[in-house]
Amino acid sequence: MIKKLLKIIGILIVLIFIGILYFFWSDANLSKYDISIEDNQIPVFTQVDFAFTHQYNSKKSLPIAPSAVIDINNDGIEEVFMGGGLDQDDKILAFRDGKFVDITAETKYPTKGNFTSSGVAVADFDNNTFLDLIVGREDGLHIYFNNNGTFTHKAIETPINEKSTPAGITLGDINKDGHLDIFLSTYIKKELMKGQTKFEDYSYGSTSALLINDGNNNFSNQTLSAGLDYIHNTFMAILVDIDEDSNLDLIVAHDTGEVRTYKNNGNETFSMIENPLTKKFAYPMGIAAGDYNNDGLIDFMFSNTGSTLPRFISKGDIKDASKFNEKWILFRNDGNFKFTDVAEEAKIADYEFSWGAVFADMNNDGLQDLLVAENYVDLAPNKLFRLPSRMLIQKEDHTFVPTEKKSGVVNPNYAITPLVSDFNNDGYLDFIWTNINTPSLAYINQGGDNNFLNILLPKNAKTIGAKIEIITPNKKLYEWLLTGEGLASDQTNSIHFGLGTETEVTKITITFIDGSKKTVDNPEINSVIKIDLTEENISEFSEEIK
């Protein structure tokens, strides 16, 4: 009788535990939000075949999978790089005949050996007009130089802390010498991990690195002299001019820590500037960067553990729980390095455990939408309950609404980041859920009646960090050419603007990081404008593609 009673009690405890987990996994916490939206604002997608399934070694590798968009032969049609697991080669895929196919052999991309690819960025390192790949693994950084669609390999001597494994990569010309420098986010090696909720042990973790280019794509570690030396596990950072002084500043998401914002002083040093998460704690992992409210200043969204886990579990070793923020974070840029966290105001604070995130206008209405990857491959409850990964469409009042079900893009797999591009060149953005240890999923946008304009920039030391402004008779819109947005990933260098019902663009202005500008007057809408800096001219790449 006692054994039977204990068995019943045990079953009840398990059911209660599952019920609690389901509550935290469900949308119940979103009931306070108005998530109504007109059907004509919801983008709809068709899933297409994508020939890549990531293989994850949970004992030896970090729980991230790198991916990137790259036009390997300058034909205006972008391919996709997918980083492989420990015993799996990287792959390059192309969208052909309505599906993504493996073209790695065509590119002569070499095998990588028994190391896990953990981060990637895309840029033209050797200034031959073709985009190269830089990939991070346990053994350091590797550049794959691109010569008209085929790759040759160069291993970089990567001077980083011996406890550190490369993670996200962001690129930019820190010192304006015409060469690409690297900020390499790092995470402690898998075999040295002591837990995932350590916040207040300031000796635990890796050290991210500022690597300065000597002009020959060899790099020296100048982290300490730059004022960036800090022991903490980090998945990613972004280099961008935050205060519009023509220097690339740095914003870093320290997992189980704070978001740090650093001002570039213009002399190869940085000063940390206080922000709403300074001396506080969260799990910022992915970063989305864009001007969500169209005021000309770049804003940042940070993923977090959200409502998925009970607060008393997720706060870990933090003694003062008032310093802990488990919610999604949205830094509205108020100018002069001042930020306000408006995640609650934008109705995104109370979502779930999330990874990489990207701002992109998915319905071409002139407002930045938000795609957020979810599900953690190493979190046991995720074996029972899967989060959907979120497509959040922005409304005119600058609040966001989840549409992933109606959009047809619910992701049942372990997502790391969205990867966004117009793969079929119809003027509407398509995207991929990059997934770890599960198949990645690709979706083609079914489009609509809104207009658009794409601006295709080279991606090199001169252009990375550039700010693009377009003016129509009724509005101004802004974007930046960045590396590293998402998580361990890199997005397209084709800058996309949805125009809604606007039928005219009067001017494009591109402000480069050296302060110089390029302008285009009265460009044709529903086209791709190619900015060709090698010939010092601007040409219309495609007159009309809609």
Coordinates of C-alpha atoms in Angstrom, one line a residue:
M1 CA 0.0 0.0 0.0
I2 CA 2.8 2.4 0.9
K3 CA 4.7 1.6 -2.2
K4 CA 1.6 2.2 -4.3
L5 CA 1.0 5.5 -2.5
L6 CA 4.6 6.6 -3.1
K7 CA 4.3 5.7 -6.7
I8 CA 1.2 7.8 -7.1
I9 CA 2.9 10.7 -5.3
G10 CA 5.9 10.3 -7.6
I11 CA 3.6 10.4 -10.7
L12 CA 1.8 13.5 -9.4
I13 CA 5.2 15.3 -8.8
V14 CA 6.2 14.5 -12.3
L15 CA 2.9 15.7 -13.7
I16 CA 3.1 18.9 -11.7
F17 CA 6.7 19.4 -12.9
I18 CA 5.6 18.9 -16.5
G19 CA 2.7 21.2 -16.0
I20 CA 5.0 23.9 -14.6
L21 CA 7.3 23.5 -17.6
Y22 CA 4.4 23.6 -20.0
F23 CA 3.2 26.9 -18.4
F24 CA 6.6 28.4 -18.9
W25 CA 6.8 27.1 -22.5
S26 CA 3.3 28.2 -23.5
D27 CA 2.1 31.5 -24.8
A28 CA 0.3 32.2 -21.5
N29 CA 2.7 34.9 -20.5
L30 CA 1.9 36.8 -23.7
S31 CA -1.8 37.2 -22.9
K32 CA -1.2 40.8 -21.7
Y33 CA -0.1 41.8 -25.2
D34 CA -2.3 42.9 -28.0
I35 CA -1.1 40.6 -30.7
S36 CA -3.9 41.4 -33.3
I37 CA -2.8 42.2 -36.8
E38 CA -4.4 42.5 -40.2
D39 CA -4.0 39.5 -42.5
N40 CA -2.5 41.7 -45.3
Q41 CA 0.4 42.6 -43.0
I42 CA 1.4 38.9 -42.5
P43 CA 4.1 37.6 -44.9
V44 CA 3.5 34.1 -46.0
F45 CA 6.3 31.6 -46.9
T46 CA 6.7 28.4 -48.8
Q47 CA 9.2 25.8 -47.4
V48 CA 11.7 24.5 -49.9
D49 CA 14.3 21.7 -49.7
F50 CA 17.6 22.6 -48.0
A51 CA 20.3 20.0 -48.2
F52 CA 22.0 20.3 -44.9
T53 CA 21.6 18.7 -41.4
H54 CA 24.1 19.8 -38.8
Q55 CA 25.8 17.2 -36.7
Y56 CA 26.6 18.2 -33.1
N57 CA 29.0 16.6 -30.7
S58 CA 27.6 17.6 -27.3
K59 CA 30.7 16.4 -25.4
K60 CA 33.3 18.3 -27.3
S61 CA 31.7 21.3 -29.1
L62 CA 30.0 24.6 -28.2
P63 CA 26.2 24.5 -28.9
I64 CA 26.3 26.8 -31.9
A65 CA 26.3 26.3 -35.6
P66 CA 27.7 29.0 -37.9
S67 CA 26.1 30.1 -41.2
A68 CA 26.4 33.0 -43.6
V69 CA 25.1 34.5 -46.9
I70 CA 27.7 35.0 -49.6
D71 CA 27.6 35.8 -53.3
I72 CA 30.5 33.7 -54.3
N73 CA 30.8 34.7 -58.0
N74 CA 29.4 38.3 -58.0
D75 CA 26.4 37.3 -60.2
G76 CA 23.9 39.0 -57.8
I77 CA 22.5 35.6 -56.6
E78 CA 23.5 34.7 -53.1
E79 CA 24.7 31.4 -51.8
V80 CA 24.8 30.0 -48.3
F81 CA 27.7 28.8 -46.1
M82 CA 26.8 26.2 -43.4
G83 CA 29.5 25.3 -40.8
G84 CA 29.9 21.7 -40.0
G85 CA 30.1 19.9 -36.7
L86 CA 33.2 18.2 -35.3
D87 CA 33.3 15.3 -37.8
Q88 CA 31.4 17.1 -40.5
D89 CA 32.7 19.3 -43.3
D90 CA 31.4 22.8 -44.0
K91 CA 29.0 23.1 -47.0
I92 CA 28.1 25.8 -49.5
L93 CA 24.6 25.7 -51.0
A94 CA 22.9 27.5 -53.9
F95 CA 19.2 28.1 -54.6
R96 CA 18.6 26.3 -57.9
D97 CA 15.4 25.1 -59.5
G98 CA 13.3 25.9 -56.5
K99 CA 15.5 24.2 -53.8
F100 CA 18.9 24.6 -52.1
V101 CA 21.5 22.2 -53.4
D102 CA 25.1 21.4 -52.3
I103 CA 27.6 23.0 -54.6
T104 CA 30.7 22.7 -52.3
A105 CA 32.6 20.7 -54.8
E106 CA 32.1 23.4 -57.5
T107 CA 33.8 25.9 -55.2
K108 CA 36.8 23.8 -54.3
Y109 CA 36.2 24.6 -50.7
P110 CA 38.6 22.3 -48.8
T111 CA 37.8 19.8 -46.0
K112 CA 38.4 21.2 -42.5
G113 CA 39.7 18.3 -40.4
N114 CA 38.3 17.3 -37.0
F115 CA 37.5 20.7 -35.6
T116 CA 34.0 22.2 -35.1
S117 CA 33.2 25.3 -37.1
S118 CA 31.9 27.8 -34.5
G119 CA 31.7 31.2 -36.1
V120 CA 31.8 32.8 -39.6
A121 CA 31.9 36.2 -41.2
V122 CA 32.0 37.4 -44.9
A123 CA 34.1 40.2 -46.4
D124 CA 36.6 40.9 -49.1
F125 CA 39.9 40.6 -47.2
D126 CA 42.2 40.8 -50.3
N127 CA 40.4 43.5 -52.2
N128 CA 39.9 41.5 -55.4
T129 CA 36.1 42.3 -55.4
F130 CA 35.2 38.7 -54.4
L131 CA 33.8 37.9 -51.0
D132 CA 36.0 35.8 -48.7
L133 CA 35.0 33.6 -45.7
I134 CA 36.6 33.8 -42.3
V135 CA 35.7 30.8 -40.1
G136 CA 36.5 30.1 -36.4
R137 CA 37.2 26.7 -35.0
E138 CA 38.8 25.3 -31.8
D139 CA 42.2 25.6 -33.6
G140 CA 41.7 29.3 -34.4
L141 CA 40.7 31.4 -37.4
H142 CA 40.8 30.4 -41.1
I143 CA 40.4 32.7 -44.1
Y144 CA 39.1 31.2 -47.3
F145 CA 40.1 33.5 -50.1
N146 CA 37.7 33.6 -53.0
N147 CA 38.8 33.9 -56.6
N148 CA 35.7 34.1 -58.8
G149 CA 33.8 31.4 -57.0
T150 CA 36.6 29.0 -55.9
F151 CA 38.4 29.1 -52.5
T152 CA 41.9 28.7 -51.2
H153 CA 42.7 28.4 -47.5
K154 CA 44.9 30.3 -45.1
A155 CA 45.2 29.5 -41.4
I156 CA 45.6 32.6 -39.3
E157 CA 47.8 32.5 -36.2
T158 CA 45.2 33.4 -33.7
P159 CA 46.7 34.9 -30.6
I160 CA 43.9 34.3 -28.0
N161 CA 43.6 33.1 -24.4
E162 CA 44.3 29.4 -24.1
K163 CA 41.0 28.8 -22.3
S164 CA 39.1 30.3 -25.2
T165 CA 37.2 28.9 -28.2
P166 CA 36.3 31.2 -31.1
A167 CA 32.6 32.0 -31.4
G168 CA 31.0 35.0 -33.2
I169 CA 33.1 37.1 -35.5
T170 CA 32.6 40.8 -36.3
L171 CA 34.8 42.8 -38.8
G172 CA 35.6 46.4 -39.4
D173 CA 38.4 48.9 -40.0
I174 CA 39.0 49.9 -36.3
N175 CA 41.9 52.2 -37.0
K176 CA 41.0 53.4 -40.5
D177 CA 44.2 52.1 -42.1
G178 CA 42.3 50.4 -45.0
H179 CA 42.5 46.9 -43.6
L180 CA 39.9 44.7 -41.9
D181 CA 40.3 44.1 -38.2
I182 CA 38.5 41.5 -36.1
F183 CA 36.7 41.4 -32.8
L184 CA 36.5 37.7 -32.0
S185 CA 34.0 36.7 -29.3
T186 CA 35.1 33.6 -27.5
Y187 CA 33.6 31.0 -25.1
I188 CA 35.4 28.8 -22.6
K189 CA 36.4 25.5 -24.0
K190 CA 33.8 22.7 -23.6
E191 CA 36.0 20.6 -21.4
L192 CA 36.6 23.5 -19.0
M193 CA 32.9 24.4 -18.4
K194 CA 31.7 24.3 -14.8
G195 CA 28.1 25.1 -15.4
Q196 CA 25.8 27.5 -17.3
T197 CA 24.5 29.8 -14.5
K198 CA 27.7 31.3 -13.2
F199 CA 27.4 35.1 -13.1
E200 CA 29.5 36.3 -10.2
D201 CA 32.6 34.3 -10.6
Y202 CA 34.7 36.8 -12.4
S203 CA 37.7 34.5 -12.9
Y204 CA 35.5 32.0 -14.8
G205 CA 35.3 32.2 -18.6
S206 CA 37.2 33.1 -21.7
T207 CA 38.6 36.4 -23.0
S208 CA 37.4 37.8 -26.3
A209 CA 40.0 39.5 -28.5
L210 CA 40.5 42.6 -30.6
L211 CA 42.8 41.4 -33.5
I212 CA 44.4 44.2 -35.5
N213 CA 45.4 43.5 -39.2
D214 CA 49.0 44.3 -40.1
G215 CA 48.0 44.9 -43.8
N216 CA 48.8 41.4 -44.9
N217 CA 46.0 39.6 -43.1
N218 CA 48.2 38.7 -40.2
F219 CA 46.7 39.8 -36.8
S220 CA 48.1 40.9 -33.4
N221 CA 46.1 40.8 -30.2
Q222 CA 45.6 44.3 -28.9
T223 CA 42.8 43.6 -26.5
L224 CA 44.5 44.8 -23.4
S225 CA 46.0 48.0 -24.8
A226 CA 42.6 48.8 -26.4
G227 CA 40.9 48.6 -22.9
L228 CA 38.8 45.6 -23.9
D229 CA 40.3 42.9 -21.7
Y230 CA 37.6 41.2 -19.7
I231 CA 37.1 37.6 -18.6
H232 CA 33.6 36.4 -19.6
N233 CA 32.0 34.0 -21.9
T234 CA 30.7 35.7 -25.0
F235 CA 28.8 34.5 -28.1
M236 CA 28.9 37.6 -30.2
A237 CA 29.5 41.3 -30.7
I238 CA 28.9 43.9 -33.4
L239 CA 31.2 46.7 -34.7
V240 CA 29.1 49.8 -35.8
D241 CA 29.3 53.6 -35.4
I242 CA 26.8 54.1 -32.6
D243 CA 27.4 57.8 -32.0
E244 CA 28.0 58.9 -35.6
D245 CA 31.5 60.2 -35.1
S246 CA 32.9 58.2 -38.0
N247 CA 34.5 55.5 -35.8
L248 CA 33.4 51.9 -35.4
D249 CA 32.2 51.4 -31.8
L250 CA 31.6 48.0 -30.2
I251 CA 28.6 46.4 -28.5
V252 CA 29.2 43.0 -26.8
A253 CA 26.7 40.5 -25.5
H254 CA 28.3 38.7 -22.6
D255 CA 26.4 35.5 -21.8
T256 CA 25.6 35.2 -18.1
G257 CA 26.7 38.8 -17.8
E258 CA 26.0 42.3 -19.0
V259 CA 25.8 44.0 -22.4
R260 CA 28.8 46.3 -22.8
T261 CA 28.9 49.3 -25.0
Y262 CA 32.3 50.7 -25.9
K263 CA 33.1 54.0 -27.6
N264 CA 35.9 54.0 -30.1
N265 CA 38.2 56.8 -29.1
G266 CA 39.8 57.1 -32.5
N267 CA 43.3 56.0 -31.3
E268 CA 42.9 52.2 -31.1
T269 CA 41.4 52.5 -27.6
F270 CA 37.9 52.1 -26.4
S271 CA 36.0 53.5 -23.4
M272 CA 33.1 51.6 -21.8
I273 CA 29.9 53.7 -21.7
E274 CA 27.1 52.9 -19.2
N275 CA 23.9 51.4 -20.6
P276 CA 20.7 49.9 -19.0
L277 CA 22.5 46.5 -18.4
T278 CA 25.7 47.9 -16.9
K279 CA 26.6 46.1 -13.7
K280 CA 23.5 43.9 -14.1
F281 CA 23.0 40.3 -15.2
A282 CA 21.3 38.6 -18.1
Y283 CA 21.9 35.9 -20.7
P284 CA 22.3 38.1 -23.8
M285 CA 23.4 35.7 -26.6
G286 CA 22.2 37.0 -30.0
I287 CA 22.1 40.6 -31.2
A288 CA 19.7 42.1 -33.8
A289 CA 20.8 45.5 -35.1
G290 CA 18.7 48.0 -37.0
D291 CA 16.7 51.1 -36.8
Y292 CA 13.4 49.6 -35.7
N293 CA 11.7 53.0 -35.1
N294 CA 13.0 54.9 -38.2
D295 CA 14.7 57.7 -36.3
G296 CA 18.1 57.4 -38.0
L297 CA 19.8 55.8 -35.0
I298 CA 20.8 52.2 -34.7
D299 CA 19.0 50.1 -32.1
F300 CA 19.8 46.7 -30.7
M301 CA 17.7 43.7 -29.6
F302 CA 19.3 41.1 -27.3
S303 CA 18.0 37.5 -26.9
N304 CA 17.7 36.0 -23.4
T305 CA 16.4 33.0 -21.5
G306 CA 13.0 34.8 -21.3
S307 CA 10.0 33.1 -19.7
T308 CA 11.1 29.6 -20.4
L309 CA 12.7 28.8 -17.1
P310 CA 11.5 29.8 -13.6
R311 CA 13.4 32.9 -12.4
F312 CA 14.7 31.2 -9.3
I313 CA 16.5 28.6 -11.5
S314 CA 17.8 31.0 -14.2
K315 CA 19.3 33.5 -11.8
G316 CA 22.0 31.1 -10.9
D317 CA 24.5 32.3 -8.4
I318 CA 23.3 36.0 -8.4
K319 CA 23.1 37.2 -4.8
D320 CA 21.0 40.3 -5.5
A321 CA 18.1 39.1 -7.7
S322 CA 17.1 42.7 -8.4
K323 CA 20.1 42.9 -10.7
F324 CA 18.9 40.0 -12.9
N325 CA 17.0 40.5 -16.1
E326 CA 15.7 37.3 -17.8
K327 CA 13.5 39.1 -20.3
W328 CA 14.2 40.0 -23.9
I329 CA 16.0 43.3 -24.2
L330 CA 15.5 46.1 -26.8
F331 CA 17.9 49.1 -26.6
R332 CA 16.3 52.1 -28.2
N333 CA 19.1 54.4 -29.2
D334 CA 18.4 57.9 -27.9
G335 CA 21.7 59.4 -29.3
N336 CA 25.1 60.2 -27.8
F337 CA 25.4 56.6 -26.4
K338 CA 22.2 56.8 -24.4
F339 CA 19.9 53.8 -24.5
T340 CA 16.5 52.9 -23.1
D341 CA 15.3 49.4 -22.7
V342 CA 11.9 49.5 -24.4
A343 CA 11.2 45.8 -24.8
E344 CA 8.1 46.0 -22.7
E345 CA 6.8 49.0 -24.6
A346 CA 7.5 47.2 -27.9
K347 CA 5.7 44.1 -26.6
I348 CA 8.6 41.7 -26.9
A349 CA 9.9 41.4 -23.3
D350 CA 8.0 38.3 -22.2
Y351 CA 8.9 35.8 -24.9
E352 CA 11.0 32.6 -24.5
F353 CA 14.5 31.2 -24.5
S354 CA 16.1 32.6 -27.6
W355 CA 19.3 32.6 -29.6
G356 CA 20.2 34.6 -32.7
A357 CA 18.0 37.4 -33.8
V358 CA 17.8 39.6 -37.0
F359 CA 16.0 42.8 -37.9
A360 CA 14.6 42.7 -41.4
D361 CA 11.5 44.0 -43.3
M362 CA 9.8 40.8 -44.3
N363 CA 6.6 42.3 -45.7
N364 CA 8.1 45.4 -47.4
D365 CA 6.0 47.9 -45.4
G366 CA 9.0 50.1 -44.4
L367 CA 9.2 48.8 -40.8
Q368 CA 11.9 46.4 -39.4
D369 CA 10.4 43.1 -38.4
L370 CA 12.2 40.7 -35.9
L371 CA 13.1 37.1 -36.5
V372 CA 14.3 35.2 -33.4
A373 CA 15.7 31.6 -33.2
E374 CA 14.6 29.4 -30.3
N375 CA 15.2 26.0 -28.6
Y376 CA 18.3 24.9 -26.8
V377 CA 19.9 21.6 -27.9
D378 CA 21.4 21.0 -24.4
L379 CA 18.3 21.9 -22.4
A380 CA 16.6 18.8 -21.2
P381 CA 13.0 20.2 -21.1
N382 CA 13.4 21.0 -24.8
K383 CA 13.2 17.3 -25.5
L384 CA 9.6 17.5 -24.4
F385 CA 8.5 20.9 -25.4
R386 CA 9.7 22.8 -28.5
L387 CA 9.4 26.5 -28.9
P388 CA 8.2 27.8 -32.3
S389 CA 11.0 30.3 -33.1
R390 CA 9.5 33.7 -33.7
M391 CA 8.6 35.8 -36.6
L392 CA 7.5 39.1 -35.1
I393 CA 6.0 41.6 -37.5
Q394 CA 6.2 45.3 -36.5
K395 CA 3.0 47.4 -36.6
E396 CA 2.8 51.2 -37.2
D397 CA 2.8 51.8 -33.4
H398 CA 6.3 50.1 -33.2
T399 CA 5.0 47.1 -31.4
F400 CA 5.6 43.5 -32.6
V401 CA 3.2 40.6 -33.2
P402 CA 4.0 36.9 -33.6
T403 CA 2.9 35.5 -37.0
E404 CA 5.1 32.4 -37.3
K405 CA 2.0 30.1 -37.5
K406 CA 0.1 32.1 -40.1
S407 CA 3.4 32.8 -41.9
G408 CA 4.1 29.1 -42.1
V409 CA 7.5 29.2 -40.6
V410 CA 7.2 27.4 -37.2
N411 CA 10.5 25.8 -36.5
P412 CA 10.4 22.5 -34.5
N413 CA 14.2 22.1 -34.5
Y414 CA 17.0 23.5 -32.4
A415 CA 17.5 26.9 -34.0
I416 CA 20.7 29.1 -33.7
T417 CA 19.9 32.0 -36.0
P418 CA 17.8 33.3 -38.8
L419 CA 19.7 33.9 -42.1
V420 CA 18.0 36.4 -44.3
S421 CA 18.4 37.2 -48.1
D422 CA 16.3 37.5 -51.2
F423 CA 17.4 34.2 -52.7
N424 CA 15.0 34.2 -55.7
N425 CA 15.5 37.9 -56.5
D426 CA 11.8 38.9 -56.4
G427 CA 12.2 41.9 -54.1
Y428 CA 10.9 40.1 -51.0
L429 CA 13.2 38.7 -48.3
D430 CA 13.4 34.9 -47.9
F431 CA 15.1 33.2 -44.9
I432 CA 16.6 30.1 -43.4
W433 CA 16.4 28.8 -39.8
T434 CA 20.0 27.7 -39.2
N435 CA 19.5 24.7 -36.9
I436 CA 22.0 22.7 -34.8
N437 CA 21.9 18.9 -34.7
T438 CA 18.8 19.0 -36.8
P439 CA 18.0 19.9 -40.4
S440 CA 18.1 23.6 -41.3
L441 CA 14.8 24.9 -42.8
A442 CA 14.5 27.3 -45.8
Y443 CA 11.5 29.5 -46.7
I444 CA 10.7 31.5 -49.8
N445 CA 8.6 34.6 -49.4
Q446 CA 5.4 34.5 -51.4
G447 CA 5.6 38.3 -51.8
G448 CA 2.9 40.9 -52.1
D449 CA 2.1 44.3 -53.6
N450 CA 4.5 46.6 -51.7
N451 CA 7.5 48.2 -53.4
F452 CA 11.1 47.9 -52.5
L453 CA 14.7 49.0 -53.2
N454 CA 17.9 47.0 -52.7
I455 CA 21.3 48.5 -52.5
L456 CA 24.2 46.2 -53.2
L457 CA 27.5 47.3 -51.6
P458 CA 30.9 45.7 -51.6
K459 CA 31.8 44.3 -48.2
N460 CA 35.3 45.5 -47.3
A461 CA 37.3 47.7 -45.0
K462 CA 35.8 50.9 -46.6
T463 CA 32.2 49.8 -46.7
I464 CA 31.6 47.8 -43.5
G465 CA 29.9 50.1 -41.0
A466 CA 28.4 52.3 -43.8
K467 CA 25.1 54.0 -43.1
I468 CA 22.5 54.0 -45.9
E469 CA 19.7 56.5 -45.9
I470 CA 16.9 56.6 -48.5
I471 CA 14.4 59.4 -48.9
T472 CA 10.9 59.1 -50.4
P473 CA 8.4 62.0 -50.6
N474 CA 6.9 60.8 -47.3
K475 CA 9.6 59.1 -45.2
K476 CA 13.2 58.4 -44.5
L477 CA 14.6 54.9 -43.9
Y478 CA 18.0 53.8 -42.7
E479 CA 20.2 50.7 -42.7
W480 CA 23.8 49.8 -41.9
L481 CA 26.2 47.3 -43.6
L482 CA 27.3 45.1 -40.7
T483 CA 29.0 41.8 -40.0
G484 CA 27.9 39.4 -37.3
E485 CA 24.2 40.1 -36.8
G486 CA 22.3 37.0 -35.6
L487 CA 24.6 34.6 -33.7
A488 CA 27.8 33.0 -35.1
S489 CA 26.5 34.1 -38.5
D490 CA 26.7 36.8 -41.1
Q491 CA 23.9 38.3 -43.2
T492 CA 23.6 39.6 -46.8
N493 CA 25.5 42.7 -48.1
S494 CA 22.5 43.5 -50.2
I495 CA 20.8 46.3 -48.2
H496 CA 17.0 45.9 -48.4
F497 CA 14.4 48.6 -48.0
G498 CA 10.7 47.9 -48.1
L499 CA 8.8 50.9 -49.4
G500 CA 5.2 50.0 -48.8
T501 CA 3.0 52.0 -51.2
E502 CA 5.7 54.6 -51.9
T503 CA 6.2 54.9 -55.6
E504 CA 9.3 57.1 -55.7
V505 CA 12.7 57.3 -54.0
T506 CA 14.3 60.8 -54.4
K507 CA 17.7 60.1 -53.0
I508 CA 20.1 57.4 -51.6
T509 CA 22.9 58.6 -49.4
I510 CA 25.6 56.3 -48.2
T511 CA 28.0 57.5 -45.5
F512 CA 31.1 55.5 -45.2
I513 CA 33.1 55.0 -42.0
D514 CA 35.9 57.4 -43.3
G515 CA 33.3 60.2 -43.5
S516 CA 33.0 60.2 -47.3
K517 CA 29.6 59.9 -49.0
K518 CA 28.0 58.6 -52.2
T519 CA 24.6 59.7 -53.4
V520 CA 22.2 58.4 -56.0
D521 CA 19.4 60.7 -57.2
N522 CA 16.0 59.3 -58.3
P523 CA 16.8 55.6 -58.4
E524 CA 14.3 53.3 -60.1
I525 CA 12.3 51.5 -57.4
N526 CA 11.8 47.7 -57.4
S527 CA 15.4 47.4 -58.5
V528 CA 18.9 46.6 -57.2
I529 CA 21.3 49.5 -57.2
K530 CA 24.9 48.3 -57.3
I531 CA 27.5 50.6 -55.8
D532 CA 30.7 49.9 -57.7
L533 CA 33.5 51.6 -55.8
T534 CA 36.3 50.0 -57.8
E535 CA 35.4 52.1 -60.9
E536 CA 34.3 55.1 -58.8
N537 CA 30.9 55.0 -60.3
I538 CA 27.4 53.9 -59.4
S539 CA 25.4 51.7 -61.7
E540 CA 22.0 50.2 -61.8
F541 CA 22.4 46.5 -61.4
S542 CA 18.9 45.5 -62.4
E543 CA 16.4 48.0 -63.7
E544 CA 13.4 46.2 -62.4
I545 CA 13.1 42.7 -60.8
K546 CA 9.6 42.8 -59.5

